[in-house]
Every structure is written in structure tokens, then in C-alpha cells.
Coordinates of N, CA, C and O in Angstrom, one line a residue:
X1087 N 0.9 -1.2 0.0 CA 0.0 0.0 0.0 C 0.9 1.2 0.0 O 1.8 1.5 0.8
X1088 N 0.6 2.0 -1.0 CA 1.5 3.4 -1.1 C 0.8 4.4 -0.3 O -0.4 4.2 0.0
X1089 N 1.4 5.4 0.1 CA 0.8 6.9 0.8 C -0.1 7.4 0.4 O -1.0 7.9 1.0
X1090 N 0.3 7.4 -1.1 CA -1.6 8.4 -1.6 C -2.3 7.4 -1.8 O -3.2 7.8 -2.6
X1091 N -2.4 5.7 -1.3 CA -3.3 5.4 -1.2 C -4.3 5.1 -0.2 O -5.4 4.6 -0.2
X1092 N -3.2 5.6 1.2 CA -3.8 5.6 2.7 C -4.5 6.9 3.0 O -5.4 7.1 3.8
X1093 N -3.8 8.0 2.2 CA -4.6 9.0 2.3 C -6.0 9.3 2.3 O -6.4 10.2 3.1
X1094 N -6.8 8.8 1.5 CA -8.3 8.5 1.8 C -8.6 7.7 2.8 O -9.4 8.2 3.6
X1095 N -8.4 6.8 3.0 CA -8.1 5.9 4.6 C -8.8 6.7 5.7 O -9.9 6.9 6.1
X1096 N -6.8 7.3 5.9 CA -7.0 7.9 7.2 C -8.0 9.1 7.3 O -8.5 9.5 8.4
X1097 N -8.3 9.9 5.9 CA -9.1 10.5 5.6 C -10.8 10.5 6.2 O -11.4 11.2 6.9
X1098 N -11.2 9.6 5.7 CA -12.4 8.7 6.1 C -12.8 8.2 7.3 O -13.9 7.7 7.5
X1099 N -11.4 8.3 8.3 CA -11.0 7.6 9.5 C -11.6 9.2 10.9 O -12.3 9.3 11.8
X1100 N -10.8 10.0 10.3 CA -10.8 11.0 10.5 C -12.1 11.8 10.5 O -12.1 12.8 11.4
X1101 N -13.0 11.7 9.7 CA -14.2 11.9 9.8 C -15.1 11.2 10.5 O -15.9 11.7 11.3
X1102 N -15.1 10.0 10.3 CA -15.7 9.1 11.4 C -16.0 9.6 12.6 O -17.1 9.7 13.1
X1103 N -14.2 10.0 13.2 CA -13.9 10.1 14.4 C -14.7 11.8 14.7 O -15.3 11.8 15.8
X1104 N -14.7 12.9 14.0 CA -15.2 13.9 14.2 C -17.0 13.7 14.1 O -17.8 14.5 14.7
X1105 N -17.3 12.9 13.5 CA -18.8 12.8 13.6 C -19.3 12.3 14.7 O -20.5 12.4 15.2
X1106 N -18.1 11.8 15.1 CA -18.4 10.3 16.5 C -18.1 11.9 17.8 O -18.7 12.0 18.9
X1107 N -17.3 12.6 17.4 CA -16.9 13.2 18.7 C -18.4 14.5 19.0 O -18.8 14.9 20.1
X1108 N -18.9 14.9 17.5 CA -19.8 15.5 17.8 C -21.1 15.3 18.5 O -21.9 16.1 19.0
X1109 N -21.1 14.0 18.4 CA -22.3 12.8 18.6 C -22.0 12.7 19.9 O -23.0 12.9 20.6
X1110 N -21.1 12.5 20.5 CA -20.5 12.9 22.2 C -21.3 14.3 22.6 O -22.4 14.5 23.2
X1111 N -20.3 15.1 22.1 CA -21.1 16.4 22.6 C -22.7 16.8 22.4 O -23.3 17.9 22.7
X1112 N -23.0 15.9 21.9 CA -25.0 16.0 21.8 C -25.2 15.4 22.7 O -25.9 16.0 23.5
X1113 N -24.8 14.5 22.9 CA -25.6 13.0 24.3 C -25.0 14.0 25.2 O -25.9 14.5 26.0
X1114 N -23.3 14.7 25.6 CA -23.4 15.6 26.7 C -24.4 16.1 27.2 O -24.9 15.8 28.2
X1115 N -24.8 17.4 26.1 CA -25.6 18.0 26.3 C -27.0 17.8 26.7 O -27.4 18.4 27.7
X1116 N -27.9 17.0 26.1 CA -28.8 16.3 26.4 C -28.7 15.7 27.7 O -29.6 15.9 28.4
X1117 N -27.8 15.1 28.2 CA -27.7 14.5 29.5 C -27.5 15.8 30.5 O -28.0 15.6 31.7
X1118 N -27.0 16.8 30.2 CA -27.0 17.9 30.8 C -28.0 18.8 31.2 O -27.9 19.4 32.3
X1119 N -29.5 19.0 29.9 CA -30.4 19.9 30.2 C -31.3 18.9 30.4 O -32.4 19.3 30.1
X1120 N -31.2 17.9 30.7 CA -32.7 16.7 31.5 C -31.9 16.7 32.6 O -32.7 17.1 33.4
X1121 N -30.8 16.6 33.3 CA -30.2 16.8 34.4 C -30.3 18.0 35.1 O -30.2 17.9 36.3
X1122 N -30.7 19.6 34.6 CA -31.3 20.5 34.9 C -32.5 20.5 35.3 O -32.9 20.8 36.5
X1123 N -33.4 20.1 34.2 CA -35.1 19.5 34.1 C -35.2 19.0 35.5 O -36.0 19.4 36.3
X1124 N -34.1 18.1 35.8 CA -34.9 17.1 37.3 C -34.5 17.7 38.2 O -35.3 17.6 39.1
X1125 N -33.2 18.6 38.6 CA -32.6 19.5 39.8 C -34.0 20.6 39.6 O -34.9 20.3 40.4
X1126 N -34.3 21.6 38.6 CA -35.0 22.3 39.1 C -37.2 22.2 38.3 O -38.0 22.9 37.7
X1127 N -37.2 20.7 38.9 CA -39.0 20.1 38.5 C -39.5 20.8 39.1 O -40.5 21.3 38.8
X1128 N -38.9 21.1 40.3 CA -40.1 21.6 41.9 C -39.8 23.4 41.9 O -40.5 24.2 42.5
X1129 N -38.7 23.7 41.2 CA -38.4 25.6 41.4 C -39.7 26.4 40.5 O -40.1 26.2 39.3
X1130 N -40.0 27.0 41.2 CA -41.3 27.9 40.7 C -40.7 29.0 39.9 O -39.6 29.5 40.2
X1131 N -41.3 29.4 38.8 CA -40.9 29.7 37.5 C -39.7 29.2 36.8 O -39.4 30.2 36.1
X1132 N -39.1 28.5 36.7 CA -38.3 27.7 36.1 C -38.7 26.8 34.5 O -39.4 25.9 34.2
X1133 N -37.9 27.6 33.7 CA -38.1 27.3 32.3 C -37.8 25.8 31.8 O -36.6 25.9 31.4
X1134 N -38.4 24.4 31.6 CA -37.5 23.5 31.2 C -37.2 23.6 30.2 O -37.7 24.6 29.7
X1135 N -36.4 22.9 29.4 CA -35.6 22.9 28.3 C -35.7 21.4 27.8 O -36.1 20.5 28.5
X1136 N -35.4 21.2 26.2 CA -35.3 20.0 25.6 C -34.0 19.9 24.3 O -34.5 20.7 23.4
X1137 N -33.0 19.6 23.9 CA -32.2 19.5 23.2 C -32.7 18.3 22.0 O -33.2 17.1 22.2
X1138 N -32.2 19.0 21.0 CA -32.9 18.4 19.4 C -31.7 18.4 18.8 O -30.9 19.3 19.0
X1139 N -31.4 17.2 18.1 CA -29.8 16.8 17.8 C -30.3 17.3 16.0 O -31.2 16.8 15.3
X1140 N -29.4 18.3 15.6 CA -29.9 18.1 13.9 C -28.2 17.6 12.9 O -27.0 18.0 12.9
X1141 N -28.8 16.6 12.4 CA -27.7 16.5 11.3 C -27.3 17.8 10.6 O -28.0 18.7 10.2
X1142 N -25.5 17.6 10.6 CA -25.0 18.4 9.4 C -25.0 18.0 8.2 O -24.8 16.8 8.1
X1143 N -25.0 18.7 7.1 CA -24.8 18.2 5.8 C -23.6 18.1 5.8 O -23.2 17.1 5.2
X1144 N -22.7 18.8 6.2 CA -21.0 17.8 6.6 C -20.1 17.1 6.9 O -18.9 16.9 6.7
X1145 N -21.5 16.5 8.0 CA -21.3 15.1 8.6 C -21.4 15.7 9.9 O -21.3 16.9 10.3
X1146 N -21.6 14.5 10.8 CA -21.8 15.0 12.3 C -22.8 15.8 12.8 O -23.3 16.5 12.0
X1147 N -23.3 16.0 14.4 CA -24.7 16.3 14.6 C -24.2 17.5 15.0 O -23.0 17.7 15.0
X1148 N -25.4 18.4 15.6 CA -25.6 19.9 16.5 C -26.5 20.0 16.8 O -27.5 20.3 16.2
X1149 N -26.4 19.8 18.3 CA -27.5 20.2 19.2 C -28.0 21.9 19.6 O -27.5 22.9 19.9
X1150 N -29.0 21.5 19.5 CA -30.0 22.9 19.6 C -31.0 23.1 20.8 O -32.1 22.6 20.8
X1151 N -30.6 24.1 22.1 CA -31.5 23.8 22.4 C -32.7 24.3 23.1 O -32.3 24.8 24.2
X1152 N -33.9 24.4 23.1 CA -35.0 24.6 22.7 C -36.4 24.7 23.7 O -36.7 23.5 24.0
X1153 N -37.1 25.6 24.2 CA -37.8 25.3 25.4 C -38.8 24.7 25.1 O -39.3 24.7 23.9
X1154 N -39.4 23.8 26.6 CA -40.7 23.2 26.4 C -42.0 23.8 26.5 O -42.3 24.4 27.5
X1155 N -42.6 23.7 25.7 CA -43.9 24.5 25.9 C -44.8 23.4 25.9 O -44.7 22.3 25.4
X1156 N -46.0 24.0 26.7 CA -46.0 25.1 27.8 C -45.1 24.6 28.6 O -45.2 23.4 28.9
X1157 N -44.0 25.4 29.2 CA -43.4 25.9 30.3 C -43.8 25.4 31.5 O -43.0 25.2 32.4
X1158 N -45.6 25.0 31.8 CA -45.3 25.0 33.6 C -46.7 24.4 32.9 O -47.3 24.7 31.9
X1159 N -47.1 23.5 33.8 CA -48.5 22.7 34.1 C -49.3 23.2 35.2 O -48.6 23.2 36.3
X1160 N -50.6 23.7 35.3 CA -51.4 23.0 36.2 C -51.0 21.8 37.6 O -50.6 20.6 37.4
X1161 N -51.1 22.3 38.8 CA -50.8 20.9 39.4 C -51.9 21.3 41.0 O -52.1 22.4 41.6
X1162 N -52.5 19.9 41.4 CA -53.2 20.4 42.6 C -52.5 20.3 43.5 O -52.0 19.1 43.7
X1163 N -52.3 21.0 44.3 CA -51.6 21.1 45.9 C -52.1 20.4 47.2 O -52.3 21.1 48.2
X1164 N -52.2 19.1 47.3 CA -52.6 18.9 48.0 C -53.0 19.3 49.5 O -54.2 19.4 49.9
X1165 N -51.6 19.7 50.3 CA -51.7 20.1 51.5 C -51.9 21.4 51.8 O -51.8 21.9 52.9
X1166 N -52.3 22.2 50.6 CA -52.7 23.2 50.9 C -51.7 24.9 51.2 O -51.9 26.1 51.4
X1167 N -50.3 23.8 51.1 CA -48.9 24.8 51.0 C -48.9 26.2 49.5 O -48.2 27.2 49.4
X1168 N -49.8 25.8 48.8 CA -49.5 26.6 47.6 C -49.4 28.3 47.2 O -48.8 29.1 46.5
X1169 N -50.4 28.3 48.1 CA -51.4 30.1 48.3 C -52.1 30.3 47.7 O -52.9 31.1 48.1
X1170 N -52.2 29.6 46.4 CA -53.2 29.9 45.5 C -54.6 29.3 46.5 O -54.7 28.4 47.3
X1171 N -55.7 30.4 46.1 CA -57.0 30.0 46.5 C -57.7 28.9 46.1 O -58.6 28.5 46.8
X1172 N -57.5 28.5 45.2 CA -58.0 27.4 44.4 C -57.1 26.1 44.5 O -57.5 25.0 44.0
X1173 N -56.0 26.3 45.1 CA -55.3 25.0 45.5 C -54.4 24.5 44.6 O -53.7 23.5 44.9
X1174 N -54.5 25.3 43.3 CA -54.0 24.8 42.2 C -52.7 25.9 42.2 O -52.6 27.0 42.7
X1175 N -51.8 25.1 41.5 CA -49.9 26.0 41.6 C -49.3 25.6 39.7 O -49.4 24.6 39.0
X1176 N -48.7 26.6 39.5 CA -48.3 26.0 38.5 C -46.7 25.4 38.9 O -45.9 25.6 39.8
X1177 N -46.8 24.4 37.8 CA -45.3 23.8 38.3 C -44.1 23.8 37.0 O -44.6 24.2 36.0
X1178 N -42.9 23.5 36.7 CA -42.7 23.6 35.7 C -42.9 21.9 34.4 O -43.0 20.8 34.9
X1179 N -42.9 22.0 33.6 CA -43.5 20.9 33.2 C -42.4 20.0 32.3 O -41.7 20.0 31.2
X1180 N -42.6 19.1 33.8 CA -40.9 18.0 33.4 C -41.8 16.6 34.1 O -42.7 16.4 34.9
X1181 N -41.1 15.8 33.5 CA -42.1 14.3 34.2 C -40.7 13.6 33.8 O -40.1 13.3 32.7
X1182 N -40.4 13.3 35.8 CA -39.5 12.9 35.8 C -39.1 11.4 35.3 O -38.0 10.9 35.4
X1183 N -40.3 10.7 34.9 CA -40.1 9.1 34.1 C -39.4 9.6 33.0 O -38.5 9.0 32.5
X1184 N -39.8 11.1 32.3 CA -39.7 11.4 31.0 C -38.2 11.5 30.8 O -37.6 10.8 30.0
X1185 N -37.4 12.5 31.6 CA -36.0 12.8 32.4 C -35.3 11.7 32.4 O -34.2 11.8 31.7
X1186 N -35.5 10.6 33.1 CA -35.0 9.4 33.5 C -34.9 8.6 31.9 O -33.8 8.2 31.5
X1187 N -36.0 8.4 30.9 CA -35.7 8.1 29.8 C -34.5 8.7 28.7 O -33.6 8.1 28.1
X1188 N -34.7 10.1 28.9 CA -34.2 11.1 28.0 C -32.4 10.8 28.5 O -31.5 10.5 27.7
X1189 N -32.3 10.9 29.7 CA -31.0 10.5 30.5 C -30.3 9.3 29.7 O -29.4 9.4 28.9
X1190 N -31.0 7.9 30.1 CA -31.0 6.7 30.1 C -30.1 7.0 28.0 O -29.0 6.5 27.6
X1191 N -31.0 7.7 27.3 CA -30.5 8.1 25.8 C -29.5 8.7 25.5 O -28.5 8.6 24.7
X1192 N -29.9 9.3 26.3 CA -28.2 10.0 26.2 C -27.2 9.6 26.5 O -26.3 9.8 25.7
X1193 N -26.9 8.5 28.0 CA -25.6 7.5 28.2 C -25.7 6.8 26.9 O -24.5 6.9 26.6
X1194 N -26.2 6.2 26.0 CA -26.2 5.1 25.0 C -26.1 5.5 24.1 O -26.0 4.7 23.2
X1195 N -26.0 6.6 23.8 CA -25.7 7.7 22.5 C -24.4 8.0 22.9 O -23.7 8.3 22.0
X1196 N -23.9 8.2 24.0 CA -22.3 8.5 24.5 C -21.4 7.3 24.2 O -20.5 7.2 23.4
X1197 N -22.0 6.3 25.0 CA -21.4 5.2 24.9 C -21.3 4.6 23.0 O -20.2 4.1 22.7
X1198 N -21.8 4.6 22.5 CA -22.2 4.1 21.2 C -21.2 5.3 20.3 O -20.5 5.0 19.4
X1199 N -21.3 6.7 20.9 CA -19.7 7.5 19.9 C -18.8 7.5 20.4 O -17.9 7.9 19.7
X1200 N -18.3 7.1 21.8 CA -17.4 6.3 22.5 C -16.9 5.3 21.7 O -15.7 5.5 21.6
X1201 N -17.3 4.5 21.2 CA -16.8 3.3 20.8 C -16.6 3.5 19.5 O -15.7 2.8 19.0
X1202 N -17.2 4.1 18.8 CA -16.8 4.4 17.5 C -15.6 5.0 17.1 O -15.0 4.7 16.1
X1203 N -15.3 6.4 18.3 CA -14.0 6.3 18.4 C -12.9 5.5 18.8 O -11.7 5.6 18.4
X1204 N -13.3 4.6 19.8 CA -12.3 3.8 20.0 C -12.0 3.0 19.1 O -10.8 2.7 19.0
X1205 N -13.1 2.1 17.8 CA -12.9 1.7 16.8 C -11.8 2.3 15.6 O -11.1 1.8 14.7
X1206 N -12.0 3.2 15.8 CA -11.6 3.9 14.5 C -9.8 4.5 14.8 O -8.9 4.8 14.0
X1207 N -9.9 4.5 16.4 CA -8.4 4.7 16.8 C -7.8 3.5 16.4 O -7.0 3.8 15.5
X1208 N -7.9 2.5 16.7 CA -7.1 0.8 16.4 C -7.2 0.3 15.4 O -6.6 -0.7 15.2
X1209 N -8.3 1.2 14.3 CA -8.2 0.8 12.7 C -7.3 1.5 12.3 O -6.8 1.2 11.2
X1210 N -6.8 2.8 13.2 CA -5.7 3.5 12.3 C -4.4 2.8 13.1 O -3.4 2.8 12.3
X1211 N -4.1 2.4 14.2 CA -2.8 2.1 14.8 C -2.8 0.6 13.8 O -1.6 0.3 13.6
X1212 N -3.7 -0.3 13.2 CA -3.3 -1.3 12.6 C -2.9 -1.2 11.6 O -2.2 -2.0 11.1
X1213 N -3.2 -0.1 10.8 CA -3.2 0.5 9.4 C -1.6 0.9 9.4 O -0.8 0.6 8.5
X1214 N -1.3 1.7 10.6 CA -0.5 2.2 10.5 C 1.1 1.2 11.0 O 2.3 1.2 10.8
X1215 N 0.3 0.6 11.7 CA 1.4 -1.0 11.4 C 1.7 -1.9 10.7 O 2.6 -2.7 10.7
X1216 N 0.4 -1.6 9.8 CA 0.9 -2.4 8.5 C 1.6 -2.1 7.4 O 2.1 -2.9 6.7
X1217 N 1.8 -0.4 7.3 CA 2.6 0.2 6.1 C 3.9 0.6 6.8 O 4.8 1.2 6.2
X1218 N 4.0 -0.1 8.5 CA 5.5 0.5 9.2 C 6.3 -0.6 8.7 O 7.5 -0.6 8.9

């Protein structure tokens, strides 16, 4: 194998690895603002948030990210702590099964461009032991 013909290779390798690293920094992110979502479910006026991964046309994703609307639910107060007259409080509107899912996606979207770079590192150290 000659040089200019590993050049697309490593080329191709190379991108992989940047698609895969971007794809990291989305599942971060995402793990990050549902990690907000559940710290502040119970803070009164508190905006939740949702992160939307969009493909690039140059490969690799970008996270965007984007509020929930409506913003705050209806909720009844049971014990009567709320002040409202009517018993009813708004809350911000996060369900924390929903959080725990969203979370749970994002480790496996980490894990999964995790590995793709680790793939793509030992396809190039073999590559590159084969033309040493």
C-alpha cells in the first residue's frame, strides 16, 4: 500500500472520528439539560428545556437547544402549601419518568460514539502498522 493510497483511509477515519466526537457532545448536552429538568421540576418559575440533535450536511450532529412549551402545568396542591385560592400552583412541566428516559438516551448515544472512536483509533494504529 502506497501513501496516496492511505490518504483517503486515514481521511475517512478521520471523519468518522469527528462525527463520533460530535455525537458525544450532543448526548453531553442532552444529559445535561434533562439533568437540569430534574434539579430544578419543583423551582417555581423555572423554564424546562429540551435538546434536538440536527444533522449536518458535513457530517456530524448539533445540538440545539430549545424550550418546552407550555413551560409550567397546572398541578393540585394537596396540602394546601401553595397560596393559591383554588389550590392549584403552577409547576414547571418535566415528568420525571420522562428525564430518566431522556438521561438513560443519552448514556447510549455516549457510549455508542465512545466506541466508534475507540474503533476507528485501532483501525488506524493497525493501518498504521501495517505500512511500518
Amino acid at each position: 500500500m502506497t501513501h496516496s493510497t492511505l490518504i483517503p483511509i486515514l481521511s475517512a477515519m478521520d471523519l468518522s472520528m469527528l462525527n463520533a466526537l460530535s455525537g458525544l457532545r450532543a448526548a453531553e448536552r442532552r444529559f445535561e439539560v434533562s439533568a437540569a429538568n430534574v434539579v430544578n421540576s419543583r423551582s417555581e418559575g423555572y423554564l424546562p428545556h429540551r435538546v434536538q440533535t440536527i444533522a449536518q450536511a458535513q457530517g456530524g450532529t448539533r445540538a440545539v437547544t430549545v424550550s418546552v412549551k407550555p413551560a409550567s402545568v397546572p398541578v393540585f396542591d394537596y396540602d394546601g402549601t401553595s397560596g393559591e385560592a383554588d389550590g392549584v400552583s403552577q409547576r414547571p412541566n418535566v415528568a420525571l419518568e420522562g428525564e430518566f428516559v431522556e438521561q438513560k438516551l443519552a448514556q447510549h448515544a455516549f457510549n455508542a460514539n465512545l466506541r466508534l472512536i475507540e474503533t476507528a483509533d485501532e483501525m488506524r494504529g493497525t493501518l498504521l502498522e501495517a505500512i511500518a
